[in-house]
Coordinates of C-alpha atoms in Angstrom, one line a residue:
M27 CA 10.6 -35.9 23.6
H28 CA 9.1 -32.5 24.7
G29 CA 10.5 -29.6 24.3
E30 CA 10.7 -25.6 24.9
I31 CA 11.4 -22.9 23.7
I32 CA 13.0 -19.5 25.7
A33 CA 13.4 -16.2 23.4
I34 CA 15.3 -13.0 25.3
G35 CA 14.5 -9.8 24.9
D36 CA 12.9 -6.5 26.2
E37 CA 11.2 -5.9 22.8
L38 CA 9.6 -8.8 23.6
V39 CA 8.1 -8.9 26.6
S40 CA 7.4 -5.2 25.9
G41 CA 4.6 -5.6 23.3
K42 CA 7.3 -4.0 20.9
V43 CA 7.9 -6.6 18.9
L44 CA 5.8 -9.9 17.9
N45 CA 7.5 -13.2 18.9
T46 CA 6.8 -15.0 14.9
T47 CA 10.4 -16.7 16.0
A48 CA 9.0 -18.5 18.8
S49 CA 5.6 -20.1 16.0
F50 CA 8.0 -20.7 13.6
A51 CA 10.8 -23.1 15.4
A52 CA 7.7 -24.6 17.0
N53 CA 5.7 -25.2 14.5
K54 CA 8.4 -27.2 12.5
L55 CA 9.5 -28.7 15.6
F56 CA 6.4 -29.9 15.6
A57 CA 5.8 -31.3 11.7
A58 CA 9.6 -33.0 12.3
G59 CA 8.5 -35.0 15.6
Y60 CA 9.6 -32.9 18.2
Q61 CA 7.0 -31.6 20.4
V62 CA 7.2 -28.2 22.2
T63 CA 5.6 -28.4 25.4
R64 CA 6.1 -24.7 26.5
I65 CA 7.4 -20.9 24.7
T66 CA 8.0 -18.8 27.7
S67 CA 9.4 -15.0 26.0
I68 CA 11.9 -13.1 28.9
G69 CA 13.5 -10.1 29.3
D70 CA 17.1 -9.3 29.0
D71 CA 17.3 -9.9 32.8
P72 CA 20.5 -12.0 34.1
D73 CA 18.0 -13.5 37.0
D74 CA 15.3 -14.2 35.0
I75 CA 17.4 -15.5 32.1
E76 CA 19.0 -17.9 34.7
E77 CA 16.3 -18.9 36.5
C78 CA 14.3 -19.9 33.2
L79 CA 17.0 -21.3 32.1
L80 CA 17.6 -24.4 35.0
A81 CA 13.7 -24.5 35.5
A82 CA 14.1 -26.1 31.7
I83 CA 16.5 -28.3 31.8
K84 CA 14.9 -29.9 34.9
R85 CA 11.1 -30.6 32.9
S86 CA 12.5 -30.6 29.3
K87 CA 14.1 -33.1 27.3
Y88 CA 15.6 -30.1 25.1
V89 CA 15.6 -26.1 25.2
I90 CA 16.0 -23.9 22.3
I91 CA 16.8 -20.8 23.8
T92 CA 16.6 -17.5 21.2
G93 CA 18.1 -14.1 21.1
G94 CA 20.8 -12.2 23.3
L95 CA 24.2 -13.8 21.2
G96 CA 25.4 -10.2 19.8
P97 CA 28.2 -7.3 20.3
T98 CA 25.6 -5.0 22.4
T99 CA 26.0 -4.4 26.5
D100 CA 22.2 -5.8 25.9
D101 CA 23.2 -9.3 24.8
I102 CA 24.3 -11.4 27.8
T103 CA 23.1 -14.8 27.0
N104 CA 26.3 -16.0 27.0
E105 CA 27.5 -14.6 29.8
V106 CA 24.1 -15.6 32.3
T107 CA 24.8 -19.1 30.4
S108 CA 28.4 -19.3 31.6
K109 CA 27.7 -18.2 34.9
A110 CA 24.3 -20.9 35.6
L111 CA 26.3 -23.9 34.5
G112 CA 29.1 -23.4 35.4
R113 CA 31.4 -23.1 32.2
P114 CA 34.0 -20.6 32.2
Q115 CA 33.8 -18.2 29.0
V116 CA 36.6 -19.6 25.7
L117 CA 37.7 -18.0 23.3
N118 CA 36.6 -19.4 20.4
E119 CA 39.7 -19.1 17.4
M120 CA 37.4 -20.2 15.1
I121 CA 34.9 -17.5 15.6
L122 CA 37.7 -14.6 16.3
E123 CA 39.3 -16.0 12.8
K124 CA 36.1 -15.2 11.4
I125 CA 36.1 -11.5 13.3
R126 CA 39.4 -10.4 12.9
R127 CA 38.7 -11.2 8.3
A128 CA 35.4 -9.2 8.5
K129 CA 37.6 -6.1 10.5
K130 CA 39.4 -5.3 7.3
R131 CA 35.6 -4.9 5.9
F132 CA 33.7 -3.5 7.5
A133 CA 36.0 -1.2 10.5
N134 CA 32.9 0.5 11.6
S135 CA 30.1 -1.8 12.0
A136 CA 29.4 -3.2 15.8
F137 CA 28.7 -6.8 15.0
L138 CA 33.2 -7.1 14.7
R139 CA 33.1 -7.0 18.0
E140 CA 35.3 -9.0 20.3
K141 CA 32.8 -10.6 22.1
L142 CA 30.6 -12.3 19.7
A143 CA 33.8 -15.3 20.1
W144 CA 33.8 -16.3 24.0
L145 CA 31.2 -18.7 24.2
P146 CA 30.5 -20.6 27.6
E147 CA 32.6 -24.0 28.4
G148 CA 32.3 -27.1 25.8
A149 CA 30.2 -24.7 23.2
E150 CA 30.0 -26.5 19.2
V151 CA 29.2 -24.0 17.4
L152 CA 26.5 -24.4 14.8
N153 CA 27.0 -21.6 12.1
P154 CA 30.5 -20.5 12.6
E155 CA 29.8 -18.2 9.4
G156 CA 26.6 -16.2 11.4
R157 CA 26.4 -12.8 12.4
A158 CA 26.4 -14.0 15.7
A159 CA 27.0 -17.9 15.8
G160 CA 25.0 -20.1 17.4
Y161 CA 26.2 -23.3 19.1
L162 CA 24.7 -25.9 21.2
L163 CA 25.6 -27.2 24.7
I164 CA 25.2 -31.1 26.4
H165 CA 24.1 -30.1 29.9
Q166 CA 23.1 -33.0 32.2
D167 CA 22.4 -35.2 29.1
I168 CA 20.0 -32.2 27.9
P169 CA 20.9 -30.6 24.2
L170 CA 20.9 -26.8 25.0
F171 CA 20.7 -25.1 20.8
F172 CA 21.4 -21.3 21.4
L173 CA 20.1 -19.4 18.1
P174 CA 20.3 -15.9 16.9
G175 CA 17.1 -13.9 17.3
V176 CA 17.0 -12.4 13.6
P177 CA 15.1 -13.9 11.8
K178 CA 16.5 -15.2 9.1
E179 CA 19.9 -16.4 10.6
L180 CA 17.2 -18.6 13.7
E181 CA 15.4 -19.7 10.1
D182 CA 18.7 -20.7 9.5
H183 CA 20.0 -22.7 12.3
L184 CA 16.9 -24.5 13.1
I185 CA 16.0 -25.7 9.4
N186 CA 19.4 -26.6 8.5
R187 CA 21.1 -27.9 11.6
V188 CA 18.9 -28.4 15.1
I189 CA 15.8 -30.1 13.6
P190 CA 18.7 -32.9 11.9
M191 CA 21.1 -32.6 15.0
L192 CA 18.2 -33.6 16.9
S193 CA 18.3 -37.7 16.1
R194 CA 21.6 -37.6 18.0
F195 CA 19.4 -37.6 21.0
F196 CA 16.5 -39.0 20.2
S197 CA 15.8 -42.4 18.3
G198 CA 11.7 -43.8 18.3
K199 CA 11.1 -39.8 17.2
I200 CA 7.3 -39.8 17.1
S201 CA 5.2 -39.9 13.7
I202 CA 3.5 -37.2 12.9
R203 CA 1.1 -36.2 10.1
Q204 CA -0.9 -32.4 10.1
Q205 CA -2.7 -30.5 7.5
T206 CA -4.4 -27.6 8.6
F207 CA -8.1 -26.3 6.7
K208 CA -8.9 -22.6 5.9
V209 CA -12.7 -22.4 6.9
F210 CA -14.8 -19.6 5.6
G211 CA -18.7 -18.7 6.5
L212 CA -19.0 -21.3 9.7
S213 CA -18.3 -20.4 13.5
E214 CA -16.2 -22.1 15.5
T215 CA -19.3 -23.3 17.4
E216 CA -20.3 -24.7 14.6
I217 CA -17.9 -26.8 13.2
N218 CA -17.2 -28.4 16.6
K219 CA -20.7 -30.4 15.9
L220 CA -20.1 -31.5 13.2
F221 CA -17.0 -33.2 14.1
E222 CA -17.9 -34.2 17.7
K223 CA -17.6 -38.2 17.2
L224 CA -14.9 -38.5 14.8
E225 CA -12.0 -37.7 17.0
S226 CA -13.2 -40.2 19.5
S227 CA -13.2 -42.3 16.9
Q228 CA -9.7 -42.8 16.4
D229 CA -6.8 -42.9 18.9
G230 CA -4.1 -40.6 17.9
L231 CA -6.2 -38.1 15.9
S232 CA -7.1 -34.3 17.9
I233 CA -9.0 -31.7 15.7
G234 CA -8.0 -28.2 17.0
Y235 CA -10.0 -24.8 16.1
Y236 CA -7.9 -21.8 15.7
P237 CA -9.9 -18.6 14.9
N238 CA -7.9 -16.2 12.2
F239 CA -10.3 -13.7 11.3
P240 CA -12.3 -14.2 8.8
E241 CA -11.1 -17.0 8.7
V242 CA -11.6 -20.0 11.6
N243 CA -8.1 -22.9 11.4
V244 CA -9.5 -26.5 12.0
T245 CA -6.2 -28.7 11.8
A246 CA -6.2 -32.9 12.1
T247 CA -3.3 -34.1 13.6
V248 CA -2.4 -37.8 14.4
K249 CA 0.8 -38.8 16.4
G250 CA 1.7 -42.4 16.9
R251 CA 4.9 -45.2 16.7
N252 CA 3.7 -46.9 13.8
S253 CA 4.1 -44.6 10.2
G254 CA 1.5 -46.8 8.4
K255 CA -0.9 -46.6 11.0
V256 CA -0.4 -42.7 11.5
A257 CA -1.0 -42.5 7.6
E258 CA -4.4 -44.4 7.5
I259 CA -5.2 -42.5 10.0
F260 CA -4.2 -38.9 9.3
H261 CA -6.1 -40.0 5.0
M262 CA -8.7 -41.5 6.4
A263 CA -9.0 -38.2 8.8
C264 CA -8.6 -35.5 5.8
N265 CA -11.3 -37.2 3.5
T266 CA -13.8 -37.0 6.4
I267 CA -13.0 -33.8 7.2
E268 CA -13.5 -32.3 3.2
Q269 CA -16.6 -34.2 3.1
L270 CA -17.9 -32.7 6.1
L271 CA -16.9 -29.0 5.6
G272 CA -17.6 -29.4 1.8
R273 CA -17.1 -25.4 0.0
Y274 CA -16.7 -23.7 3.5
V275 CA -12.7 -25.0 2.9
V276 CA -10.6 -21.9 1.1
A277 CA -7.4 -23.1 1.9
V278 CA -5.6 -26.2 3.2
N279 CA -2.2 -25.5 4.5
E280 CA 0.5 -22.4 4.1
E281 CA -1.7 -21.6 0.6
T282 CA -4.3 -18.5 1.3
L283 CA -7.5 -17.5 -0.5
E284 CA -6.1 -15.9 -2.6
E285 CA -3.7 -18.0 -4.2
V286 CA -6.3 -20.3 -4.6
V287 CA -8.7 -17.7 -6.4
G288 CA -5.4 -17.1 -8.3
R289 CA -4.9 -21.3 -9.6
L290 CA -8.9 -21.3 -10.3
L291 CA -8.2 -18.4 -13.1
L292 CA -4.8 -19.8 -14.2
E293 CA -6.6 -23.1 -15.1
K294 CA -9.4 -21.6 -16.5
G295 CA -6.8 -19.2 -18.5
G296 CA -9.6 -16.2 -16.8
I297 CA -8.2 -12.3 -15.9
L298 CA -9.6 -11.0 -12.7
S299 CA -10.2 -7.2 -12.6
L300 CA -10.9 -5.4 -9.5
S301 CA -13.4 -2.1 -8.6
E302 CA -13.5 -1.1 -4.7
S303 CA -15.1 1.4 -2.5
C304 CA -15.5 1.2 1.2
T305 CA -12.7 -1.8 0.9
G306 CA -10.4 1.0 -0.2
G307 CA -8.4 -1.7 -2.2
L308 CA -7.8 -4.5 0.5
V309 CA -8.5 -6.9 -2.4
S310 CA -5.8 -5.7 -4.8
H311 CA -3.4 -5.6 -1.9
R312 CA -4.2 -9.4 -1.1
V313 CA -4.0 -10.1 -4.6
T314 CA -1.2 -8.4 -5.5
S315 CA 0.8 -9.5 -2.6
I316 CA 1.5 -13.1 -3.9
P317 CA 4.1 -13.1 -6.7
G318 CA 3.0 -13.8 -10.1
S319 CA -0.6 -12.7 -10.1
S320 CA 0.6 -10.2 -13.7
G321 CA -0.3 -13.6 -14.9
W322 CA -4.1 -13.2 -13.7
F323 CA -4.7 -10.6 -12.2
E324 CA -4.7 -6.7 -14.4
G325 CA -5.4 -4.3 -12.4
G326 CA -8.4 -2.4 -9.8
V327 CA -9.4 1.0 -9.2
I328 CA -10.9 2.8 -6.3
T329 CA -14.2 4.3 -7.0
Y330 CA -14.6 5.9 -3.1
S331 CA -16.9 9.0 -4.3
N332 CA -20.0 8.9 -6.8
K333 CA -17.9 11.0 -9.3
S334 CA -15.3 8.4 -9.6
K335 CA -17.4 6.4 -9.9
E336 CA -19.5 7.9 -12.9
D337 CA -16.1 9.1 -14.7
F338 CA -13.5 6.4 -14.3
L339 CA -16.3 2.9 -14.5
G340 CA -19.7 4.8 -15.8
V341 CA -21.8 4.6 -13.6
S342 CA -25.0 6.2 -14.4
P343 CA -25.6 9.3 -13.0
K344 CA -30.2 7.5 -13.0
T345 CA -28.4 4.8 -10.8
L346 CA -26.8 6.7 -8.2
S347 CA -29.8 8.3 -7.8
L348 CA -32.1 6.4 -7.9
H349 CA -30.8 3.2 -5.7
G350 CA -27.4 4.8 -4.4
A351 CA -23.7 3.7 -4.3
V352 CA -24.2 1.3 -2.4
S353 CA -27.1 -0.5 -4.0
S354 CA -26.8 -3.9 -6.4
Q355 CA -27.4 -1.9 -9.2
A356 CA -24.7 0.6 -8.7
A357 CA -22.1 -2.4 -7.7
M358 CA -22.9 -4.1 -10.7
E359 CA -22.5 -1.1 -13.3
M360 CA -18.9 -1.1 -11.0
A361 CA -18.4 -4.9 -12.7
N362 CA -19.1 -4.3 -15.3
G363 CA -17.5 -1.2 -16.4
V364 CA -14.3 -2.4 -14.7
K365 CA -14.4 -5.4 -16.4
R366 CA -15.0 -3.6 -19.5
L367 CA -12.5 -1.5 -19.4
A368 CA -9.8 -3.3 -18.5
G369 CA -10.9 -5.7 -20.7
T370 CA -11.1 -8.7 -18.2
E371 CA -13.1 -12.6 -18.0
Y372 CA -13.9 -11.6 -14.9
S373 CA -13.7 -9.0 -12.6
L374 CA -15.5 -8.3 -8.8
A375 CA -17.0 -4.8 -7.4
I376 CA -17.8 -3.8 -3.8
T377 CA -19.8 -1.5 -2.7
G378 CA -20.9 -0.2 0.8
I379 CA -21.0 1.4 4.5
A380 CA -17.8 0.3 6.0
G381 CA -19.0 2.7 9.3
P382 CA -18.5 3.6 11.9
S383 CA -20.6 6.5 10.9
G384 CA -23.1 6.5 7.6
G385 CA -25.6 4.6 8.0
T386 CA -29.6 4.3 7.6
T387 CA -32.7 2.6 8.8
Q388 CA -32.7 1.3 5.5
K389 CA -29.3 0.3 4.9
P390 CA -27.0 0.5 8.3
V391 CA -23.7 0.1 8.8
G392 CA -22.1 -2.7 7.6
T393 CA -24.2 -3.3 4.4
V394 CA -22.0 -4.3 1.4
Y395 CA -22.8 -5.3 -1.7
I396 CA -20.4 -7.4 -4.0
A397 CA -20.9 -7.8 -7.9
L398 CA -19.3 -11.0 -9.9
S399 CA -19.8 -10.3 -13.8
T400 CA -18.2 -13.3 -15.3
P401 CA -18.4 -14.6 -19.3
E402 CA -21.2 -15.1 -19.1
R403 CA -24.0 -13.5 -16.6
T404 CA -23.3 -10.3 -14.0
V405 CA -25.2 -10.9 -10.5
A406 CA -25.0 -8.7 -7.1
E407 CA -26.0 -10.2 -3.3
R408 CA -26.3 -8.2 -0.4
F409 CA -24.1 -9.1 2.8
Q410 CA -25.0 -7.3 6.4
F411 CA -21.9 -7.5 8.0
I412 CA -21.1 -6.8 11.8
G413 CA -17.8 -5.4 13.7
T414 CA -15.7 -2.4 13.9
R415 CA -15.2 -0.8 10.3
H416 CA -11.9 -2.8 10.0
M417 CA -13.5 -5.9 10.0
I418 CA -16.3 -4.9 8.0
Q419 CA -14.1 -4.2 5.5
I420 CA -12.3 -7.0 5.8
L421 CA -14.9 -9.6 5.8
A422 CA -15.8 -7.6 2.7
A423 CA -12.6 -8.7 0.7
E424 CA -13.0 -11.9 2.3
T425 CA -16.3 -13.3 0.7
A426 CA -15.5 -11.5 -2.8
L427 CA -12.7 -13.4 -3.1
D428 CA -14.6 -16.4 -1.9
L429 CA -17.8 -15.5 -4.3
L430 CA -15.2 -15.6 -7.0
R431 CA -13.3 -18.9 -6.0
L432 CA -17.0 -20.8 -5.9
H433 CA -17.8 -19.4 -8.8
L434 CA -14.3 -21.1 -10.4
N435 CA -14.9 -23.7 -8.7
Y436 CA -18.2 -25.3 -8.6
G437 CA -19.8 -22.9 -11.0
T438 CA -22.4 -21.3 -9.0
Y439 CA -23.5 -17.3 -8.8
F440 CA -26.0 -15.9 -5.6
P441 CA -26.8 -17.2 -3.7
C442 CA -23.4 -18.5 -2.5
N443 CA -23.6 -21.6 0.1
R444 CA -23.7 -19.9 3.3
P445 CA -26.2 -16.8 4.7
A446 CA -25.8 -13.8 3.4
Q447 CA -25.1 -11.9 6.7
F448 CA -21.9 -12.6 9.2
T449 CA -20.5 -11.4 12.0
A450 CA -17.0 -11.1 13.1
Q451 CA -17.7 -13.6 16.1
D452 CA -19.9 -16.0 13.2
T453 CA -16.4 -16.2 11.3

């Protein structure tokens, strides 16, 4: 029951807009047991759209078409579909009435043009209340779902209408179980070596490795007709993967590393504070992006200059003079200073040289010191990252959060369970 997705819009093929809706749709369809074998982005050219649509109908069991349903002149999906399938456009009275009602309230809205009410003959409207009505056409026994390109509306159509409706066309669907392990500190090559024998030992099991810098996503997928057997193989595979990857797994599925850290802090009853230099608030940004993080995060300071380290955190001028701002001594004093300032149980401090200039023989670009302060002690470790300035900042932020995760979860301090030197390619 393989299908495909066609995403229409000049903005997609010009690179102005990332086609996130197609990846969202494929993910949800796959989880529901409906495989997507092809995703095509295509511009607003009528000949190209017609050619792509007719080819999809020939090779796929179902097709989802997104975009081009609006009221503007470049929204031509309905017209092209009518021509390609030999179906005249028919005025949909239900949508027309909605437009007429809305005209009284929003006279100047572009979305009120009656063009929206003209659909190919045989169209079954999925949601007449949307700004652009999605609809279903059945052509040569192939269900064609035409959905709006606006992400929120597409998501609503897909989850609440398309996926439930697909069961009308396909019985005995394949059972699919999938889990993603987010790994930090191992390369794809190292991960692949761990699983060489596992994948071949179980029918229906596939393991994929997908770089998502600075992590690698390891996705275990089990497919089959027998749901009980699929569940059995899936649980066995997940348990084995967890054992093989161990502490390198920083999060699972949709959860992020910072969410894991927050959950662990709540379990411990601890509050976190941050002092950042070379990362410029990146860790604080990641933390505060999580709803409810105020329950475990007190605040952070960006102490970029030596003066700010002295004035805000009480870092000793002698420490800076003898060891420099990029040193374990400075990092520990930063961690202690922000913890004292914020009155928290835990703190992290990051100081380093992100580049591209500023490095020395003793401390080349990519040298970063990260300090962790807990109720028991304060420790710091040197890391040597390789990459662009932004990559080094990302690696430093990820490493700091992961060091806290390891401590909260396993009680470990430095050295951690991974080498101190990472490259952009290794993570």
